[in-house]
PDB file of C-alpha atoms in Angstrom:
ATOM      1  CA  UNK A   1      -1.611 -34.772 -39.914  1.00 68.00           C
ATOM      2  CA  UNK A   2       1.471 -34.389 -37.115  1.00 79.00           C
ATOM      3  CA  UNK A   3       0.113 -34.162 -33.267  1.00 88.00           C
ATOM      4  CA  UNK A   4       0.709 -31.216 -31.050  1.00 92.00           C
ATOM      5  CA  UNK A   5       0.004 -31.561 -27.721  1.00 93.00           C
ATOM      6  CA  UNK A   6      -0.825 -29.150 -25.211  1.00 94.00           C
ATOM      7  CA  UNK A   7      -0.736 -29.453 -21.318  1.00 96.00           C
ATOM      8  CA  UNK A   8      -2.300 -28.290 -19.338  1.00 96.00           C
ATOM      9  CA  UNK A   9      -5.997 -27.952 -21.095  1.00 94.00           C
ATOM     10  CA  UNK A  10      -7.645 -26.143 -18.418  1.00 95.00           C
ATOM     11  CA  UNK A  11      -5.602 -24.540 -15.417  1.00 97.00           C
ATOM     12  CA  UNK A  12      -6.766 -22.200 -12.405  1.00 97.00           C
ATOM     13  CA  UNK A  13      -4.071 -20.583 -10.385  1.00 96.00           C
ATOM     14  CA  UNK A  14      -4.246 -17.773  -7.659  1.00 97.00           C
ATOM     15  CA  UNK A  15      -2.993 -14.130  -8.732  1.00 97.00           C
ATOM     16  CA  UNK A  16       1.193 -13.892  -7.922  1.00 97.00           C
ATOM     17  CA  UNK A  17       2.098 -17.518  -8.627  1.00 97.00           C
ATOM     18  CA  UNK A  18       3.662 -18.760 -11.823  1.00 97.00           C
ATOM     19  CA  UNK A  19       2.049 -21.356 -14.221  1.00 98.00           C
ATOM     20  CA  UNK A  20       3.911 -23.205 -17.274  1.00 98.00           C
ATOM     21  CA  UNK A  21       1.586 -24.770 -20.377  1.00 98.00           C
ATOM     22  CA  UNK A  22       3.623 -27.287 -22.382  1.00 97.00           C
ATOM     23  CA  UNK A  23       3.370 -27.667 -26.047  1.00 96.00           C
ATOM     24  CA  UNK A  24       4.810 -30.389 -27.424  1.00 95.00           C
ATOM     25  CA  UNK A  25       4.930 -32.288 -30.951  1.00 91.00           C
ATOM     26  CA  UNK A  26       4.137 -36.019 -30.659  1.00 91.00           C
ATOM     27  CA  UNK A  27       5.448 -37.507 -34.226  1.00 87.00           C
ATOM     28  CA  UNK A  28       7.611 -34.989 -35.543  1.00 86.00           C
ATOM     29  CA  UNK A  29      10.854 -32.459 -34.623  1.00 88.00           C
ATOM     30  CA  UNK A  30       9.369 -28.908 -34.314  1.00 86.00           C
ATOM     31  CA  UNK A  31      12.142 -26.601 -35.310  1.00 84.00           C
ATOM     32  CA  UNK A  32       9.754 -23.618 -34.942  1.00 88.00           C
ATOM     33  CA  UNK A  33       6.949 -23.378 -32.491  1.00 92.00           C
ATOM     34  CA  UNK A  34       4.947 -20.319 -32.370  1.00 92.00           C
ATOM     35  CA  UNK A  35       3.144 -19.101 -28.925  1.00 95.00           C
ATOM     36  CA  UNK A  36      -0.966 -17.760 -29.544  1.00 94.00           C
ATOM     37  CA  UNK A  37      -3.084 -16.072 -27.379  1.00 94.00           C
ATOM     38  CA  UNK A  38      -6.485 -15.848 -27.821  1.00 88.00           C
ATOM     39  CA  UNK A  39      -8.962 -13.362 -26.476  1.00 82.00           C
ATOM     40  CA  UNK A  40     -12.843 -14.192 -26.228  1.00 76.00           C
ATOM     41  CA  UNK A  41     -14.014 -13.109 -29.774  1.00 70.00           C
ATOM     42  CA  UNK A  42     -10.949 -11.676 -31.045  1.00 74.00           C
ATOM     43  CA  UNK A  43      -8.105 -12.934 -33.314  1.00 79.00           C
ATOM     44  CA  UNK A  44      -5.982 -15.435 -32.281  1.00 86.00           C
ATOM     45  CA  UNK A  45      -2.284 -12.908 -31.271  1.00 90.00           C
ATOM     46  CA  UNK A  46       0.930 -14.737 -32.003  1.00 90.00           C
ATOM     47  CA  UNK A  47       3.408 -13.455 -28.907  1.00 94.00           C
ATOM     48  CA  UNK A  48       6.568 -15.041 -30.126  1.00 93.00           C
ATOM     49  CA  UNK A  49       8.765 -17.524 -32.425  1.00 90.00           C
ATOM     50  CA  UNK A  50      10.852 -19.949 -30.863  1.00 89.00           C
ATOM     51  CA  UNK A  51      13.165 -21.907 -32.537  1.00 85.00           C
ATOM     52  CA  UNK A  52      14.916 -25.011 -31.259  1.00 82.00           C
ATOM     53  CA  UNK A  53      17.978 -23.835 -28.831  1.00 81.00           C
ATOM     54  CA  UNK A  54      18.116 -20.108 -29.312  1.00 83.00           C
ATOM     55  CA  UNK A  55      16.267 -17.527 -27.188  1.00 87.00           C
ATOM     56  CA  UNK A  56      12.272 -16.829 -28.368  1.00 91.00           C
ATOM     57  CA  UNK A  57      11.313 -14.044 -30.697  1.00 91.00           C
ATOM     58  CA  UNK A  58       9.046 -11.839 -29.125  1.00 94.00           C
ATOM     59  CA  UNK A  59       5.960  -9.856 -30.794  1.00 91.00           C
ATOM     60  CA  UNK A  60       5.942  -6.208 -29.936  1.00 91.00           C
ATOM     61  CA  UNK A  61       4.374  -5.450 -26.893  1.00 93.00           C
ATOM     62  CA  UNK A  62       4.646  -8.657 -25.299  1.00 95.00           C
ATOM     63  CA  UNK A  63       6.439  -8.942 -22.159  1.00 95.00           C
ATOM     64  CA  UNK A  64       9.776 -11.272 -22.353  1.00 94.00           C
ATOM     65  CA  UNK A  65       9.956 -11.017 -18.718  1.00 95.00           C
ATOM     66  CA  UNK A  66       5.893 -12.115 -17.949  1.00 96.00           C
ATOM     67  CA  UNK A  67       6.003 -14.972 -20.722  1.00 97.00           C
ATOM     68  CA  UNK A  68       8.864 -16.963 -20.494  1.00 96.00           C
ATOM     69  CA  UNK A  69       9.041 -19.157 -23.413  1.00 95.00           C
ATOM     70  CA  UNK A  70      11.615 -22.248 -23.507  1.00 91.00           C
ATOM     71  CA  UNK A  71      12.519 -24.322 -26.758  1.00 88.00           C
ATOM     72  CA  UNK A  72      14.795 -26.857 -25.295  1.00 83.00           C
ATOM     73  CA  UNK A  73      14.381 -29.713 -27.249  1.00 89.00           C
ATOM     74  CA  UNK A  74      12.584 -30.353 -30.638  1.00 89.00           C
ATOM     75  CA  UNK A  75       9.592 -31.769 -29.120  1.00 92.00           C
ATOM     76  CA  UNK A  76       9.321 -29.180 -26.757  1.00 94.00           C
ATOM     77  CA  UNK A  77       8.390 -25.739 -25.612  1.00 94.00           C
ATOM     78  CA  UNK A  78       7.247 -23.892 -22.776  1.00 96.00           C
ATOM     79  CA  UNK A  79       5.468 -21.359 -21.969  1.00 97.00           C
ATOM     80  CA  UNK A  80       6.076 -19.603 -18.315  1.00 97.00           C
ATOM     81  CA  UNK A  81       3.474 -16.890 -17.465  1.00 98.00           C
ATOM     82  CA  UNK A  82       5.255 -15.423 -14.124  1.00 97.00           C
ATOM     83  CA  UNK A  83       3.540 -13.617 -10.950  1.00 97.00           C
ATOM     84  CA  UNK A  84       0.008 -14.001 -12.722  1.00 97.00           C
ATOM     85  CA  UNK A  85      -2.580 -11.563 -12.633  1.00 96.00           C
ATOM     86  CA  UNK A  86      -6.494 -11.361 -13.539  1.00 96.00           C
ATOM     87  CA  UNK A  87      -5.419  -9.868 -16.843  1.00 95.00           C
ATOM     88  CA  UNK A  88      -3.720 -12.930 -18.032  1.00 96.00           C
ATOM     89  CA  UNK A  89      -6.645 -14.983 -17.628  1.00 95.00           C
ATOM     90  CA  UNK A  90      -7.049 -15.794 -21.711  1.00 93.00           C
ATOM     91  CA  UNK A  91      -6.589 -19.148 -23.795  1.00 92.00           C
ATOM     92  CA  UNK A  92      -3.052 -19.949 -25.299  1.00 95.00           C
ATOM     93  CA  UNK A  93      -2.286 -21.640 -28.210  1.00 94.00           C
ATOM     94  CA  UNK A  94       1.452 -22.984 -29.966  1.00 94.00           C
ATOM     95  CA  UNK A  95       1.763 -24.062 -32.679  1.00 92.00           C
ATOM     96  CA  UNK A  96       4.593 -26.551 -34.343  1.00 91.00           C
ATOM     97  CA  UNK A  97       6.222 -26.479 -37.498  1.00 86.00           C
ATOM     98  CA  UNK A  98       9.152 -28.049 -39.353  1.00 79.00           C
ATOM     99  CA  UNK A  99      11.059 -27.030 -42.384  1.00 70.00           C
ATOM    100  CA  UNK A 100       8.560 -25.445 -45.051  1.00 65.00           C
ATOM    101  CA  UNK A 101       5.489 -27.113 -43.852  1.00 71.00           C
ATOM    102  CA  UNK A 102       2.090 -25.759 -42.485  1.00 76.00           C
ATOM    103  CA  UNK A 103       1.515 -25.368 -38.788  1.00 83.00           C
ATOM    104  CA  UNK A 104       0.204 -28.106 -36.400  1.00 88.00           C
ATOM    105  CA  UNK A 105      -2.133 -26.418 -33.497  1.00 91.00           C
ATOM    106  CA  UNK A 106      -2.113 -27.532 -30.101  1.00 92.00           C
ATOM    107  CA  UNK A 107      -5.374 -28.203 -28.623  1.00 90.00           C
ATOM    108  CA  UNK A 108      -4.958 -24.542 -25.921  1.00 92.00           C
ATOM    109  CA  UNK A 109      -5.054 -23.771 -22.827  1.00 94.00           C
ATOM    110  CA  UNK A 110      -7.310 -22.029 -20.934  1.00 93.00           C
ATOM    111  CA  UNK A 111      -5.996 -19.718 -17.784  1.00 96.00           C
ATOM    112  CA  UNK A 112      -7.716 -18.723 -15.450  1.00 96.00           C
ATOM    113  CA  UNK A 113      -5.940 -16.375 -13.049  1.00 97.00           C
ATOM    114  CA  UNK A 114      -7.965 -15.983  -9.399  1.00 97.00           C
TER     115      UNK A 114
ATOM    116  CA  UNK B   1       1.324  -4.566 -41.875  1.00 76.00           C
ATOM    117  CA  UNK B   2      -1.646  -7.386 -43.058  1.00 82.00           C
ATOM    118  CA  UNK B   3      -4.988  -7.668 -41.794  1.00 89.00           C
ATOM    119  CA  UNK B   4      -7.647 -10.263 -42.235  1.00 93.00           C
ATOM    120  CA  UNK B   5     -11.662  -9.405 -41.368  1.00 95.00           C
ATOM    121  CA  UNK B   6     -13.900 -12.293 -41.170  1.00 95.00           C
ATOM    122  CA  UNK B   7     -17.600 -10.857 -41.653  1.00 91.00           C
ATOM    123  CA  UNK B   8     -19.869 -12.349 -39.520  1.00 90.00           C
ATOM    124  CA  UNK B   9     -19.175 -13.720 -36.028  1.00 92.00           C
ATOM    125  CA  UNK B  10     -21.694 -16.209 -36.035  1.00 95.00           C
ATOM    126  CA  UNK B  11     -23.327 -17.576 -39.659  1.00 97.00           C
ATOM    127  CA  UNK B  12     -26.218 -20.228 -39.478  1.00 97.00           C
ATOM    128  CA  UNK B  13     -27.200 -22.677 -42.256  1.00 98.00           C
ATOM    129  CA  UNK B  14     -29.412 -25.173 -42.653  1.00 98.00           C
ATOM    130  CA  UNK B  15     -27.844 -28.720 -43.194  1.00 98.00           C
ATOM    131  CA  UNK B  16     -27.748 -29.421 -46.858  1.00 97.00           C
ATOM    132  CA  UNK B  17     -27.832 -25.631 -47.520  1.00 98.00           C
ATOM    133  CA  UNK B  18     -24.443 -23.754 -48.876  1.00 98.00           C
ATOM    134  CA  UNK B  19     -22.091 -22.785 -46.700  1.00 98.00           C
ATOM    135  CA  UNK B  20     -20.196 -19.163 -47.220  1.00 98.00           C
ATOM    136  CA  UNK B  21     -17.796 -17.771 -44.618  1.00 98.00           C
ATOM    137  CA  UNK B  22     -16.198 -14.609 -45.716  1.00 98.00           C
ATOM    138  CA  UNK B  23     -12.782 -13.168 -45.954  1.00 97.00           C
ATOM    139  CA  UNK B  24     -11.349 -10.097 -46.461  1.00 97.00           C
ATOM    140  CA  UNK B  25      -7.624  -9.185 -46.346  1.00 95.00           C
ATOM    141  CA  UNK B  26      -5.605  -6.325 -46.668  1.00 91.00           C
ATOM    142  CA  UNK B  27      -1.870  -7.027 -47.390  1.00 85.00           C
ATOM    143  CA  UNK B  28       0.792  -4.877 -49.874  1.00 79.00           C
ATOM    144  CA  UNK B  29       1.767  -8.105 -51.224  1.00 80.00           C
ATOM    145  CA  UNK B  30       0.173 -11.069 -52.807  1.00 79.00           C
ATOM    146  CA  UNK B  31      -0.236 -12.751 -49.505  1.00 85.00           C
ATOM    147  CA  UNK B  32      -0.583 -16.692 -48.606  1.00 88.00           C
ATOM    148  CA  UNK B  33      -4.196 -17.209 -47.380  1.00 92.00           C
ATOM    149  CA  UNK B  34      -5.090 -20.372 -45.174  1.00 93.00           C
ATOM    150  CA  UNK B  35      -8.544 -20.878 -43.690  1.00 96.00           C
ATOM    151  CA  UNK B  36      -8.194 -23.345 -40.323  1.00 94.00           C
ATOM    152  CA  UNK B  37     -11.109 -24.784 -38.291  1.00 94.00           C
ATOM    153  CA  UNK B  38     -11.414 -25.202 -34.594  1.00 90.00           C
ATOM    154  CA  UNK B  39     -13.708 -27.785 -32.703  1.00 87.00           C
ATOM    155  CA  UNK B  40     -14.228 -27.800 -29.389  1.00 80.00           C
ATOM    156  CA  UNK B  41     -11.371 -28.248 -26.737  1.00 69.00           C
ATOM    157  CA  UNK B  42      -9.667 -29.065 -29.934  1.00 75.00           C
ATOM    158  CA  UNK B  43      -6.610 -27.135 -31.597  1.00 78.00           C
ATOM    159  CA  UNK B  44      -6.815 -25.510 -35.606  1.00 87.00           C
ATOM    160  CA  UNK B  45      -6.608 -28.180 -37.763  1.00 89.00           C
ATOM    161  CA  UNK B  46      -5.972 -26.486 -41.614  1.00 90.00           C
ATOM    162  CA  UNK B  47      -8.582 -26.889 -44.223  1.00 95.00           C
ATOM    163  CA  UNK B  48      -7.076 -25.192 -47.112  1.00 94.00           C
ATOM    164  CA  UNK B  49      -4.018 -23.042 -47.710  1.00 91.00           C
ATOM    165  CA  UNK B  50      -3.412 -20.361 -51.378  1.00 91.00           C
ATOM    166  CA  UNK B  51      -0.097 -19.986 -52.220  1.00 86.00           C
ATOM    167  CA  UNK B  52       0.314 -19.351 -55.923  1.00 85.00           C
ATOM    168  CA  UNK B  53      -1.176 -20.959 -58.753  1.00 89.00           C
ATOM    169  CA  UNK B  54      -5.090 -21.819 -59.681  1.00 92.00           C
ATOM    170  CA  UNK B  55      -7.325 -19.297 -57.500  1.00 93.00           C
ATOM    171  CA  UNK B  56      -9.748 -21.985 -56.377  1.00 96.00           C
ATOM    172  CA  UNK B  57      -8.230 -24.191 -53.769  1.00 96.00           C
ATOM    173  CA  UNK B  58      -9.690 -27.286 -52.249  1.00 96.00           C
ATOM    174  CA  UNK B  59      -9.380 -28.577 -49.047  1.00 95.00           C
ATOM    175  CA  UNK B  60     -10.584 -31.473 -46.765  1.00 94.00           C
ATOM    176  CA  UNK B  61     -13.860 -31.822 -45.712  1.00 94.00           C
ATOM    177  CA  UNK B  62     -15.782 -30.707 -49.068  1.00 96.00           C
ATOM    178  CA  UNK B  63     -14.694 -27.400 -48.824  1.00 97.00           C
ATOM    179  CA  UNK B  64     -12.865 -24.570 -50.875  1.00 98.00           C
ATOM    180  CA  UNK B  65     -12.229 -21.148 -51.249  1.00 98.00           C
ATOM    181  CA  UNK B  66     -11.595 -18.670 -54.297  1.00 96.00           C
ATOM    182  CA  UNK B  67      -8.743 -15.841 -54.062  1.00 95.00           C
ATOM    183  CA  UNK B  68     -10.022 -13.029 -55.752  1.00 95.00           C
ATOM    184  CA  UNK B  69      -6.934 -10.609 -55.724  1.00 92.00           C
ATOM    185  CA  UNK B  70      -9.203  -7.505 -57.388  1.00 93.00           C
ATOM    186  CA  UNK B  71     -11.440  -8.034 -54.189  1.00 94.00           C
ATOM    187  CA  UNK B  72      -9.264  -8.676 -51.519  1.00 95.00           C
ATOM    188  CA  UNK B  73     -11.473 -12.112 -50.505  1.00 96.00           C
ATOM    189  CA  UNK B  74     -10.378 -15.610 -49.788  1.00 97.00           C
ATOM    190  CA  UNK B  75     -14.123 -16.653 -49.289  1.00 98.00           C
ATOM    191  CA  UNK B  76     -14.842 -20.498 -47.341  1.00 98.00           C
ATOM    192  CA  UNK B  77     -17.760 -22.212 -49.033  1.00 98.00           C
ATOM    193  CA  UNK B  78     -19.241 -25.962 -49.020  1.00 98.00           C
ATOM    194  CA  UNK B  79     -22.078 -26.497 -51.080  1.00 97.00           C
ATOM    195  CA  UNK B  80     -24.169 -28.962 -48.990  1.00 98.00           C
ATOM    196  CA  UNK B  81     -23.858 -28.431 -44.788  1.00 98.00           C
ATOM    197  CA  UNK B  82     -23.240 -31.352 -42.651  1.00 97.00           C
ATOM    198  CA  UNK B  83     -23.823 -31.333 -39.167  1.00 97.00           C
ATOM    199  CA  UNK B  84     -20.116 -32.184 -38.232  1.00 96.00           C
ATOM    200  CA  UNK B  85     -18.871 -28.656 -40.236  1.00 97.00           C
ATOM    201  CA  UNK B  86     -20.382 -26.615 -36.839  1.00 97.00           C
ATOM    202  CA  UNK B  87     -17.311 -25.545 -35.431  1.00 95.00           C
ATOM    203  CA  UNK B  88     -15.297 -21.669 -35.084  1.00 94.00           C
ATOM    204  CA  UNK B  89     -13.166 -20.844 -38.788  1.00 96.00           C
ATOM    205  CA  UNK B  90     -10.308 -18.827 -38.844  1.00 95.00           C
ATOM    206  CA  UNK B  91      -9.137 -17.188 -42.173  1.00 96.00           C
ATOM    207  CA  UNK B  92      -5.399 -16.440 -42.020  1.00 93.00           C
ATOM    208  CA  UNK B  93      -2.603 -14.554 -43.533  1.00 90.00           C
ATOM    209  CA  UNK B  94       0.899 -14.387 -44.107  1.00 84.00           C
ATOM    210  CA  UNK B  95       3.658 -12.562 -45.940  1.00 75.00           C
ATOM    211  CA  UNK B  96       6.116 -15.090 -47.655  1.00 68.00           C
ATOM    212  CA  UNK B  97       8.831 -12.095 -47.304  1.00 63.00           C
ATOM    213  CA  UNK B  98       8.911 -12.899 -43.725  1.00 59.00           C
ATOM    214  CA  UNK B  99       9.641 -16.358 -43.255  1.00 54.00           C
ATOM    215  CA  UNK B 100      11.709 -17.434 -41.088  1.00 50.00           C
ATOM    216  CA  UNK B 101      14.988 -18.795 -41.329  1.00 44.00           C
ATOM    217  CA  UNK B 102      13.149 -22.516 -41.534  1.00 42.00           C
ATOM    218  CA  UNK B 103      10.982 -21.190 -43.866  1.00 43.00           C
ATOM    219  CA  UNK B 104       8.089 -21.340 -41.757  1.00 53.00           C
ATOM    220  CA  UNK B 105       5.092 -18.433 -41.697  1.00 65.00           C
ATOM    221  CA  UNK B 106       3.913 -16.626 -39.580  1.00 76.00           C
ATOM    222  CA  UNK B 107       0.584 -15.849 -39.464  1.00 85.00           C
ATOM    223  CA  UNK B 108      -2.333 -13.013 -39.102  1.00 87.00           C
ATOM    224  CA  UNK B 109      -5.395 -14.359 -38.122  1.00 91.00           C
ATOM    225  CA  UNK B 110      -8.710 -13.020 -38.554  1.00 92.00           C
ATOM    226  CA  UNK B 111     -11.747 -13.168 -35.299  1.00 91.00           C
ATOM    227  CA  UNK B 112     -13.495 -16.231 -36.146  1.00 93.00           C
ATOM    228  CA  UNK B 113     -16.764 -17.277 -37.407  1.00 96.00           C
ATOM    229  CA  UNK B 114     -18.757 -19.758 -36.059  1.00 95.00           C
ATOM    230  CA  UNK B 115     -20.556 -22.055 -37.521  1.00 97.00           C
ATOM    231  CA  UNK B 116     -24.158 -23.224 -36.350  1.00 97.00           C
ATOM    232  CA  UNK B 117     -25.795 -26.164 -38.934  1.00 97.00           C
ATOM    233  CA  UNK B 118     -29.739 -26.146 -38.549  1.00 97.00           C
ATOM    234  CA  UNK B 119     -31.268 -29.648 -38.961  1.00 95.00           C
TER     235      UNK B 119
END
């Protein structure tokens, strides 16, 4: 199957600084990538829909101003989480997709916020 | 709004032994049903995915899964546990109304179930 790749895997950064986690498709365009997060024994919670060059879709409840999320190619998407707290500490997951096909998972990452 | 339950966080077999992870969904229309499986320090990787069509799907790895609309279940089973099938399994759902514009789903997923294989 396609190859999403996820960077960093593991990342540890002090509470009030920003962190970005990359997500990007290795062998095909992603016109959609969707943004997971995943809390320890719970469901995996989509946050938001990107699509390539237009502004994400956010999930209710999510903050648009805490997760920045950045589609600016089709190989590539961002995810921003700004002025970090303890609370954010959690693993995140994109996915990539492409005209009518299944989803392609990124390996996650996991934040830890100190 | 859909839901998906996965009974069981953590289900135990011995290798060789049948392997059943269940499903349950709740969803107001005839959903699409995917079950996924996660390593470790690895991403989902899909195993089998119901659309429309035959009820009993098949997927990779020797596994497959039944929809059974009356009960609301998109069980997981293998007949005969390996050792490489211990990993977490998601069961998902989505509603083909809400695709998006690409035509891509968008999915609920249930907790997880992990998988332990006994030797």
């Amino acid at each position: 199957g396609a190859v999403v790749s996820q960077h960093p895997s593991r990342v540890i950064c002090k509470s009030g600084t920003s962190v970005k986690i990359e997500c990007r498709s290795l062998d095909f365009q992603a016109t959609t990538m969707f943004w997971y997060r995943q809390f320890p024994k719970k469901s995996l919670m989509l946050m938001a829909t990107s699509n390539e060059g237009s502004k994400a879709t956010y999930e209710q409840g999510v903050e648009k101003d805490k997760f920045l999320i950045n589609h600016a190619s089709l190989t590539l998407s961002t995810l921003t989480v700004t002025s970090a707290h303890p609370e954010d500490s959690s693993f995140y997951i994109c996915s990539a997709t492409w005209t009518n096909t299944e989803a392609f998972f990124g390996q996650g990452t996991r934040l830890t916020v100190v | 709004a859909q839901s998906v339950t996965q009974l069981g966080s953590h289900v135990s077999v011995s290798e060789g032994a049948l392997v059943l992870l269940r499903c349950n969904y709740s969803s107001s229309v005839p959903p699409y049903l995917f079950w996924y499986v996660q390593y470790p320090n690895q991403g989902l990787q899909l195993l089998l995915k119901y659309t429309t069509g035959a009820t009993l799907v098949k997927g990779i790895n020797g596994f497959e899964a039944e929809f059974k609309k009356s009960e609301t279940s998109f069980h997981l089973t293998k007949p005969s546990a390996h050792m490489s099938d211990a990993a977490e399994y998601f069961c998902a759902v989505s509603d083909p109304r809400r695709l998006y514009d690409f035509g891509n789903e968008k999915l609920t997923f249930g907790t997880g179930t992990r998988l332990t294989i006994i030797p």
